[in-house]
Coordinates of C-alpha atoms in Angstrom, one line a residue:
X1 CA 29.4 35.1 27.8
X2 CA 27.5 32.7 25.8
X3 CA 24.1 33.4 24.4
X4 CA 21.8 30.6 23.5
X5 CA 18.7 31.6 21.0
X6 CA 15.3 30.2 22.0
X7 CA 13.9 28.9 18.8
X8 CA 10.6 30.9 17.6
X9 CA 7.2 29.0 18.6
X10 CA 6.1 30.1 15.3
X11 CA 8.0 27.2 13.8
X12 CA 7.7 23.5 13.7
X13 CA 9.6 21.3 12.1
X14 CA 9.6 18.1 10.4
X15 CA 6.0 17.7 8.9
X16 CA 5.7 15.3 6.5
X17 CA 4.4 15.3 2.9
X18 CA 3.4 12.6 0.8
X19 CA 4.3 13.7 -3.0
X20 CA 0.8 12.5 -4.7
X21 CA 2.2 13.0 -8.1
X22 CA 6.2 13.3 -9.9
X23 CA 7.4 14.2 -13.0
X24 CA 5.0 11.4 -14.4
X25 CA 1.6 11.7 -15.6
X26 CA 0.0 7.9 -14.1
X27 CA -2.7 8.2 -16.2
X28 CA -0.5 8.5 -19.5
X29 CA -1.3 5.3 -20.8
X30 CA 1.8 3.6 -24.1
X31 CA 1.1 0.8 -26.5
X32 CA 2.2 -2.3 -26.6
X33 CA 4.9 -1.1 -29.3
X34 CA 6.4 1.6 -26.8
X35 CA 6.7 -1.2 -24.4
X36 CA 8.1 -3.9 -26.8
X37 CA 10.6 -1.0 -28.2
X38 CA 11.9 -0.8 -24.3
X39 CA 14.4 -4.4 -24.3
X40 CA 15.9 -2.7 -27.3
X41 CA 16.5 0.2 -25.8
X42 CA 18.7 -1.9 -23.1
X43 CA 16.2 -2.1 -20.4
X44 CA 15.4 -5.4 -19.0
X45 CA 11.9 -6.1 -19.9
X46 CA 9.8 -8.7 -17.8
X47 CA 6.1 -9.4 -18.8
X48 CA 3.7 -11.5 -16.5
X49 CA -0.1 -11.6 -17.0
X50 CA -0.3 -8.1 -18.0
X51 CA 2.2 -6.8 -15.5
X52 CA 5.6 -5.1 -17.0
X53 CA 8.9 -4.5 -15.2
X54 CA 11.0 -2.3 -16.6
X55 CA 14.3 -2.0 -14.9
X56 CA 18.2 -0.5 -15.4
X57 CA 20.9 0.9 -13.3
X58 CA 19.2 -0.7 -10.2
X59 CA 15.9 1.0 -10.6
X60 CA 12.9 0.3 -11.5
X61 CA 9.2 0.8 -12.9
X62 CA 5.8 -0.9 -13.1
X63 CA 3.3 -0.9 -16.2
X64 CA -0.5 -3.0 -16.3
X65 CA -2.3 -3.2 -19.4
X66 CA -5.4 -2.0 -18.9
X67 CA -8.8 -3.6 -21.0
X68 CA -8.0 -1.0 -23.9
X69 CA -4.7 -3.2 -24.6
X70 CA -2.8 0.2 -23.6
X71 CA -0.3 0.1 -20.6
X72 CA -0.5 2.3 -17.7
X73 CA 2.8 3.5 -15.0
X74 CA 1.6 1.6 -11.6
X75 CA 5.0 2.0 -10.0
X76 CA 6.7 5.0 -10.4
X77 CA 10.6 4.7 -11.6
X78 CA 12.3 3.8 -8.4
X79 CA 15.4 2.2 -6.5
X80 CA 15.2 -1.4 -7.0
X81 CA 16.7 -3.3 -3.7
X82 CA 17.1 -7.1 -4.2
X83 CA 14.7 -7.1 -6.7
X84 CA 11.9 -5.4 -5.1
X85 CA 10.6 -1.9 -5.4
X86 CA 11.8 0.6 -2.9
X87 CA 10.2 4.4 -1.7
X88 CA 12.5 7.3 -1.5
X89 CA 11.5 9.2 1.2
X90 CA 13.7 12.5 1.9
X91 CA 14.1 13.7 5.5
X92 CA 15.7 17.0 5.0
X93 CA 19.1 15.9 6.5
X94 CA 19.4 12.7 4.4
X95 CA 17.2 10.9 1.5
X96 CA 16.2 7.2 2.7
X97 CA 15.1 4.0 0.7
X98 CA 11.6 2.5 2.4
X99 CA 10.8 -1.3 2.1
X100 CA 7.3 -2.5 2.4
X101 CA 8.8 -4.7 5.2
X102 CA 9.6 -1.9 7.2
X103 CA 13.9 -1.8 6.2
X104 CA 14.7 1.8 5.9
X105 CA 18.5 2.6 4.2
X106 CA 20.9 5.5 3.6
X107 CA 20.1 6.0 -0.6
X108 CA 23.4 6.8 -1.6
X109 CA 24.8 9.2 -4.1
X110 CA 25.2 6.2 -6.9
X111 CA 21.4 5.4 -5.9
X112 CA 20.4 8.8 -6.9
X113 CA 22.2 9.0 -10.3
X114 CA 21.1 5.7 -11.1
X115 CA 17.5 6.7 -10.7
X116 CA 17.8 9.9 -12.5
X117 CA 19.6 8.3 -15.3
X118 CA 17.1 5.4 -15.6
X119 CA 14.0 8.1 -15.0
X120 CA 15.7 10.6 -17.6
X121 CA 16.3 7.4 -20.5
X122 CA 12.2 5.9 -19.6
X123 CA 11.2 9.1 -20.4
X124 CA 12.8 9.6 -23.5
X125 CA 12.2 6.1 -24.6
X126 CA 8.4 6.5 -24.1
X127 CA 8.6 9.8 -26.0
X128 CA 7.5 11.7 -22.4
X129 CA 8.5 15.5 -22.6
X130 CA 11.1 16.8 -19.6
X131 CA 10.6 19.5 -17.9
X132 CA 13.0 21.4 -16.4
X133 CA 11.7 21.9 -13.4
X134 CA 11.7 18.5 -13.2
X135 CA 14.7 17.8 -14.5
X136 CA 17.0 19.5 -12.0
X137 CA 17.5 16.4 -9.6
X138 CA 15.6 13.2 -7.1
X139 CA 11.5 13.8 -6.7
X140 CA 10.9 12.0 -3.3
X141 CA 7.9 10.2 -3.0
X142 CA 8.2 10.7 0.8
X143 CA 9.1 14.9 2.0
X144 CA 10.1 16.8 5.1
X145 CA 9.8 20.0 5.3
X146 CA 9.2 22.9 7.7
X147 CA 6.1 24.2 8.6
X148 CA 5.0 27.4 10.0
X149 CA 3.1 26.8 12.9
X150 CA -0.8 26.7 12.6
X151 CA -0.7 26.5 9.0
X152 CA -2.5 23.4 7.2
X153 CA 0.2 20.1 7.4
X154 CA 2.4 21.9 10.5
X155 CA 1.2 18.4 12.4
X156 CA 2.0 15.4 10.6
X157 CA -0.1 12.9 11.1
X158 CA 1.4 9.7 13.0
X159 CA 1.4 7.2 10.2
X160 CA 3.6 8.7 8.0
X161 CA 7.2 8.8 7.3
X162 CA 9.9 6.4 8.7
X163 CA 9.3 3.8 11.7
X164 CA 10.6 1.4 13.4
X165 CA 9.0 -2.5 12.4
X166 CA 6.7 -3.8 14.7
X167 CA 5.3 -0.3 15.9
X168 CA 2.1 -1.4 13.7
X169 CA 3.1 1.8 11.3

């Protein structure tokens, strides 16, 4: 005799969260030193009109100096794909990469380190204190989790997470 379990209609699953802030402070803003000090550090270093690139291990991070002459994060350390900057969005199953042109990829396991490695040696290099909290593995930018059912975010709305191009998402 087989018995099948009717799931609860208390619980919903797969709402979405947006992670509005990680382990770095945005408005934390480095001098032109800390950012000069970076290319000896072994990161490659890129300047344009302002704009830094900071990249290793295939991941990557933005900086804009600001009219004070200090530099401020724009882009949070991420997984670089062919040169461009990438969102990790995790969908409880599996963590994806997220293109702005609409490419969504498996990250793999060497992704991962990478981006820990490169997040964990920024930090240090910018003198940033680690936390352990946030020290103990990937910060998603992009988050499914379960909900309980009529609880703010048990609906996501329909504009976030993964979608297929040309839906106009």
């Amino acid at each position: 005799m087989t018995h099948h379990r009717k799931a609860s209609p208390l619980y919903r699953t797969a709402a979405i969260y947006y992670a509005k802030s990680t382990m770095w402070n945005v408005e934390e803003k480095f001098t032109p030193k800390q950012m000069e000090n970076l290319a000896a550090l072994g990161f490659a270093v890129g300047s344009t009109r302002g704009v830094i690139r900071v990249e290793k291990y295939g991941s990557g991070a933005e900086f804009r100096k600001g009219t004070d002459d200090m530099y401020q994060m724009t882009v949070v350390p991420t997984i670089m794909l062919k040169g461009r900057f990438t969102r990790l969005w995790d969908a409880g199953y599996q963590k994806f990469l997220l293109t702005d042109d609409g490419l969504k990829l498996p990250a793999l396991a060497t992704h991962l380190e990478n981006l820990r490695k490169f997040n964990e040696e920024l930090l240090t290099a910018l003198g940033v204190p680690t936390f352990y909290n946030e020290a103990l593995g990937s910060v998603s930018q992009i988050s499914v989790y379960d909900r309980v059912k009529g609880r703010v975010g048990d609906v996501p709305d329909k504009t976030v997470g993964a979608h297929e191009p040309g839906t106009g998402h």
